[in-house]
CSV table of C-alpha atoms in Angstrom, one decimal:
chain,number,residue,atom,x,y,z
U,51,MET,CA,-27.1,3.7,-7.4
U,52,PRO,CA,-25.4,7.0,-8.9
U,53,GLU,CA,-21.5,6.7,-10.3
U,54,LEU,CA,-18.8,7.5,-7.7
U,55,SER,CA,-15.9,9.7,-9.2
U,56,LYS,CA,-12.7,8.4,-9.6
U,57,ASP,CA,-11.0,9.3,-6.8
U,58,GLU,CA,-13.8,7.9,-4.2
U,59,LEU,CA,-12.4,5.3,-2.2
U,60,VAL,CA,-13.2,1.5,-2.9
U,61,VAL,CA,-12.0,-1.0,-0.4
U,62,VAL,CA,-10.8,-4.3,-1.4
U,63,MET,CA,-11.8,-7.2,0.9
U,64,ASP,CA,-9.6,-10.7,0.1
U,65,ILE,CA,-11.1,-13.7,0.2
U,66,VAL,CA,-10.0,-14.6,3.5
U,67,ASP,CA,-11.9,-11.5,5.2
U,68,ASP,CA,-14.3,-12.5,7.2
U,69,GLN,CA,-15.7,-9.3,7.9
U,70,LYS,CA,-19.7,-8.6,8.6
U,71,ILE,CA,-20.4,-6.5,5.6
U,72,LEU,CA,-23.6,-3.9,6.6
U,73,GLY,CA,-24.4,-2.2,3.7
U,74,GLU,CA,-25.8,-2.7,0.9
U,75,LYS,CA,-25.2,-5.5,-2.3
U,76,ILE,CA,-25.2,-4.1,-5.7
U,77,GLY,CA,-24.3,-6.6,-7.9
U,78,GLU,CA,-21.2,-8.9,-8.8
U,79,ILE,CA,-18.4,-8.3,-11.5
U,80,LYS,CA,-15.5,-10.1,-12.7
U,81,ALA,CA,-11.9,-9.1,-14.7
U,82,THR,CA,-11.1,-11.8,-17.0
U,83,ASP,CA,-9.6,-12.5,-20.2
U,84,ASN,CA,-9.4,-14.4,-23.3
U,85,GLY,CA,-6.5,-16.4,-22.1
U,86,LEU,CA,-4.2,-13.7,-24.1
U,87,SER,CA,-5.3,-10.3,-22.5
U,88,ASN,CA,-2.4,-7.7,-21.6
U,89,ASN,CA,-1.9,-5.5,-18.6
U,90,CYS,CA,-4.8,-7.5,-16.2
U,91,SER,CA,-2.1,-8.5,-13.2
U,92,TYR,CA,-3.0,-9.0,-9.9
U,93,TYR,CA,-2.4,-5.4,-9.4
U,94,GLU,CA,-3.9,-4.2,-12.2
U,95,ASN,CA,-7.7,-6.5,-12.4
U,96,ILE,CA,-7.8,-4.8,-8.8
U,97,ASN,CA,-7.8,-1.5,-9.7
U,98,ASN,CA,-10.1,-2.4,-12.9
U,99,LEU,CA,-12.5,-4.2,-10.5
U,100,LYS,CA,-12.0,-0.8,-8.3
U,101,VAL,CA,-13.6,0.9,-11.6
U,102,LEU,CA,-16.5,-1.5,-12.4
U,103,ALA,CA,-17.3,-0.9,-8.8
U,104,ARG,CA,-17.0,2.8,-9.2
U,105,GLN,CA,-19.2,3.0,-12.1
U,106,SER,CA,-21.6,0.9,-10.3
U,107,GLY,CA,-22.1,3.1,-7.3
U,108,ALA,CA,-20.4,0.8,-4.8
U,109,ASN,CA,-17.6,1.6,-2.3
U,110,LEU,CA,-16.7,-1.4,-1.6
U,111,LEU,CA,-16.1,-5.0,-2.9
U,112,LYS,CA,-15.4,-8.6,-1.7
U,113,ILE,CA,-13.2,-10.9,-3.5
U,114,THR,CA,-15.5,-14.3,-4.2
U,115,LYS,CA,-13.1,-15.9,-6.7
U,116,HIS,CA,-9.6,-16.0,-7.9
U,117,LYS,CA,-7.5,-18.0,-10.4
U,118,SER,CA,-3.7,-16.9,-10.9
U,119,ALA,CA,-2.3,-16.8,-13.7
U,120,ASP,CA,-1.1,-20.3,-16.1
U,121,LYS,CA,-0.5,-22.4,-18.7
U,122,PHE,CA,-4.2,-21.2,-20.1
U,123,SER,CA,-4.4,-17.8,-19.5
U,124,SER,CA,-1.4,-14.8,-18.9
U,125,CYS,CA,-3.8,-13.4,-16.3
U,126,HIS,CA,-5.0,-13.1,-12.8
U,127,ARG,CA,-9.1,-13.9,-13.2
U,128,LEU,CA,-11.4,-12.3,-10.6
U,129,TRP,CA,-14.5,-11.9,-9.3
U,130,ALA,CA,-15.7,-10.1,-6.5
U,131,ASN,CA,-19.3,-8.6,-4.5
U,132,ILE,CA,-19.8,-5.0,-4.6
U,133,TYR,CA,-21.5,-3.4,-2.1
U,134,LYS,CA,-22.6,0.0,-1.0
U,135,VAL,CA,-21.5,0.9,2.8
U,136,LYS,CA,-21.7,3.9,4.9
U,137,ASN,CA,-18.1,4.0,6.0
U,138,ALA,CA,-15.8,2.1,4.0
U,139,LYS,CA,-13.0,3.0,5.6
U,140,ALA,CA,-14.1,0.6,8.6
U,141,TYR,CA,-13.1,-2.2,6.5
U,142,GLU,CA,-9.6,-1.2,5.6
U,143,THR,CA,-6.5,-4.1,6.4
U,144,GLU,CA,-4.1,-1.9,4.3
U,145,ILE,CA,-4.0,1.9,2.9
U,146,GLU,CA,-1.6,2.3,0.1
U,147,TRP,CA,0.4,5.5,0.4
U,148,SER,CA,-1.1,8.4,-1.6
U,149,ALA,CA,-0.5,12.1,-1.4
U,150,ASN,CA,-4.2,13.2,-1.2
U,151,ARG,CA,-4.4,10.7,1.7
U,152,LYS,CA,-2.9,11.5,5.5
U,153,LEU,CA,-2.9,9.1,7.9
U,154,THR,CA,-5.7,9.6,10.5
U,155,TRP,CA,-5.7,7.8,13.9
U,156,GLU,CA,-8.9,5.8,13.2
U,157,ASP,CA,-6.6,3.7,10.6
U,158,PHE,CA,-5.1,2.2,13.6
U,159,LYS,CA,-6.4,-0.7,14.3
U,160,GLY,CA,-4.0,-3.3,15.8
U,161,GLN,CA,-3.8,-3.8,19.6
U,162,PRO,CA,-0.9,-1.7,21.6
U,163,ASP,CA,1.8,-4.3,21.7
U,164,ILE,CA,3.7,-2.4,24.7
U,165,GLU,CA,5.7,-5.6,25.8
U,166,ASN,CA,7.7,-5.2,22.5
U,167,PHE,CA,7.2,-1.7,22.2
U,168,PRO,CA,7.7,-0.7,26.0
U,169,ASN,CA,8.3,3.6,25.4
U,170,ALA,CA,6.1,3.9,21.8
U,171,LEU,CA,3.0,6.1,22.1
U,172,ALA,CA,2.2,4.4,18.4
U,173,VAL,CA,3.2,2.2,15.8
U,174,THR,CA,3.3,2.1,12.1
U,175,ASN,CA,3.2,-1.1,10.2
U,176,SER,CA,3.8,-0.5,6.3
U,177,GLY,CA,6.2,-1.9,3.9
U,178,PHE,CA,6.6,-2.2,0.2
U,179,GLY,CA,7.2,-4.6,-1.7
U,180,TYR,CA,6.9,-5.9,-5.8
U,181,GLU,CA,4.8,-7.6,-7.8
U,182,SER,CA,5.5,-9.3,-11.1
U,183,GLY,CA,2.8,-8.5,-14.3
U,184,SER,CA,0.7,-11.0,-16.6
U,185,LEU,CA,4.1,-12.5,-19.5
U,186,SER,CA,2.1,-13.0,-22.5
U,187,PHE,CA,3.0,-14.3,-26.0
U,188,PHE,CA,3.4,-10.8,-27.2
U,189,LYS,CA,4.4,-8.8,-24.4
U,190,GLU,CA,6.8,-8.9,-21.3
U,191,GLY,CA,4.7,-8.4,-18.2
U,192,LYS,CA,6.2,-4.9,-15.9
U,193,LEU,CA,7.0,-5.3,-12.3
U,194,PHE,CA,4.8,-3.3,-10.1
U,195,VAL,CA,5.9,-1.5,-6.8
U,196,ARG,CA,3.3,-0.7,-3.7
U,197,ASN,CA,3.9,0.6,-0.1
U,198,LEU,CA,1.6,-0.4,2.3
U,199,PHE,CA,0.4,0.9,5.2
U,200,TYR,CA,-1.4,-2.3,7.2
U,201,ASN,CA,-4.4,-1.1,9.5
U,202,HIS,CA,-4.3,-4.1,12.0
U,203,GLY,CA,-0.2,-4.1,12.5
U,204,SER,CA,-0.3,-0.3,13.5
U,205,TRP,CA,-1.5,0.8,17.1
U,206,VAL,CA,-1.8,4.0,19.3
U,207,LEU,CA,-2.1,4.4,23.1
U,208,PRO,CA,-5.2,6.7,24.1
U,209,LYS,CA,-2.9,9.3,25.6
U,210,GLY,CA,-0.7,9.3,21.9
U,211,LYS,CA,-3.6,10.5,20.2
U,212,THR,CA,-2.5,13.9,19.2
U,213,ASP,CA,-1.9,15.6,16.3
U,214,TYR,CA,1.9,15.8,16.8
U,215,VAL,CA,2.3,12.0,17.5
U,216,LEU,CA,0.6,11.8,13.9
U,217,ARG,CA,2.8,14.1,12.1
U,218,HIS,CA,5.7,11.8,13.6
U,219,GLU,CA,4.1,8.4,12.4
U,220,GLN,CA,2.6,9.7,9.3
U,221,ILE,CA,6.6,10.5,8.6
U,222,HIS,CA,7.5,6.9,8.9
U,223,PHE,CA,4.7,5.9,6.4
U,224,ASP,CA,6.6,9.0,4.1
U,225,ILE,CA,9.6,7.3,4.6
U,226,THR,CA,8.1,3.6,3.3
U,227,GLU,CA,7.3,5.9,0.1
U,228,ILE,CA,10.5,7.2,-0.8
U,229,TYR,CA,12.0,3.9,-0.7
U,230,THR,CA,9.0,2.4,-2.7
U,231,ARG,CA,10.4,5.3,-5.5
U,232,ILE,CA,13.7,4.2,-4.8
U,233,LEU,CA,12.7,0.4,-5.6
U,234,ARG,CA,10.9,1.4,-8.7
U,235,LYS,CA,14.1,3.8,-10.3
U,236,ALA,CA,16.6,0.7,-9.5
U,237,LEU,CA,14.0,-1.7,-11.7
U,238,ILE,CA,13.7,0.5,-14.2
U,239,ASP,CA,17.9,1.5,-14.4
U,240,ALA,CA,18.7,-2.7,-14.8
U,241,ASN,CA,15.8,-3.2,-17.3
U,242,ILE,CA,14.1,-5.3,-14.9
U,243,THR,CA,10.8,-7.3,-16.4
U,244,THR,CA,8.6,-10.8,-16.3
U,245,ASN,CA,11.4,-12.1,-18.1
U,246,ASN,CA,14.5,-11.5,-16.3
U,247,SER,CA,12.5,-11.0,-12.7
U,248,ASN,CA,14.5,-13.0,-10.8
U,249,ARG,CA,17.5,-10.1,-10.3
U,250,ALA,CA,14.6,-8.1,-9.2
U,251,GLN,CA,15.0,-10.2,-5.8
U,252,LEU,CA,19.1,-8.7,-4.8
U,253,ILE,CA,17.6,-5.1,-5.6
U,254,PHE,CA,14.7,-5.7,-3.5
U,255,GLU,CA,16.8,-6.6,-0.3
U,256,SER,CA,19.4,-3.7,-0.6
U,257,ILE,CA,17.3,-1.4,-1.1
U,258,LYS,CA,15.1,-2.7,1.7
U,259,ASN,CA,17.7,-3.0,4.1
U,260,ASP,CA,18.2,0.5,3.7
U,261,TRP,CA,14.8,1.3,4.4
U,262,GLN,CA,15.5,-0.4,7.6
U,263,LYS,CA,18.3,1.3,8.9
U,264,ARG,CA,16.5,4.9,8.0
U,265,GLN,CA,13.0,4.1,10.2
U,266,GLU,CA,15.5,3.0,12.9
U,267,ASP,CA,17.9,6.0,12.4
U,268,TYR,CA,14.9,8.2,12.2
U,269,ASP,CA,13.5,6.9,15.8
U,270,TYR,CA,17.1,7.2,17.1
U,271,LYS,CA,17.5,10.6,16.6
U,272,THR,CA,14.4,12.3,17.0
U,273,GLN,CA,13.7,10.1,20.5
U,274,HIS,CA,10.2,8.5,18.6
U,275,GLY,CA,9.5,11.9,17.9
U,276,LEU,CA,10.4,13.9,21.9
U,277,LYS,CA,12.5,16.5,19.6
U,278,LYS,CA,10.6,18.6,18.2
U,279,GLU,CA,13.6,20.7,16.7
U,280,THR,CA,15.0,17.1,15.0
U,281,GLN,CA,11.8,15.9,14.2
U,282,GLU,CA,10.7,18.8,12.2
U,283,GLU,CA,14.0,18.9,10.6
U,284,TRP,CA,13.4,15.0,9.0
U,285,GLU,CA,9.7,16.6,8.0
U,286,ALA,CA,11.5,18.6,5.8
U,287,ILE,CA,13.8,16.2,4.8
U,288,VAL,CA,11.2,13.6,3.7
U,289,THR,CA,9.4,16.4,1.8
U,290,LEU,CA,12.4,17.5,0.0
U,291,GLU,CA,13.2,13.6,-1.1
U,292,LEU,CA,9.7,12.5,-2.0
U,293,ALA,CA,10.1,15.4,-4.8
U,294,ARG,CA,13.4,14.5,-5.8
U,295,TYR,CA,11.7,11.1,-7.0
U,296,ASP,CA,8.7,12.7,-7.7
U,297,LEU,CA,9.0,11.2,-11.1
U,298,TYR,CA,8.6,7.4,-9.6
U,299,LYS,CA,5.3,7.9,-7.7
U,300,SER,CA,3.0,5.6,-9.3
U,301,ASN,CA,3.6,2.3,-11.6
């Protein structure tokens, strides 16, 4: 199987994901350690598995076994089956924010909830959080911050499938990215590592509250995107704020 480029999408299915996979199984891979390895948090080892999958020509990996870090190992140990499928996006349950990938209506897989959102044409469910990296005897672990769009928690009504509404929903995801970067900056400024990660929760809760207020403010001031001039103003503001925190766009 030809090797995939380093930017090729590889979708990860976790252990409890029971979607039926229609594709060619290429093999089995693992990300384990010798008990004292560094750079092997869950986040990092998922990325390590993606590299191995691409090298094998696979665009889908299904986690089959996971051992968390414990007294025997500083690492998360992962085993997975890898596949080549026709449309990897069809198996996605979450999308990590990327400047190179904008949302499409294909990504909104949830059932419309018009009871709780009677005035919405579409809803974007995204969020951010942090994960403690592994702590070995030789090195402090890092904290990793991620911004995720949840496919099955996001939905759109048939009449809402327009480019304009999609732009409004993309800004919701982009606002989450702004606060993801703000959290990264705050954790770095406070010198938070796995040795003092208990301090991270207070920082996270404060920034999360600001993020929730900002999302509500966005919908209120644009009237869920109906005020086109205000919508365009927000798009410009969000673009500037993403640039402002560009140094914190990755872990």
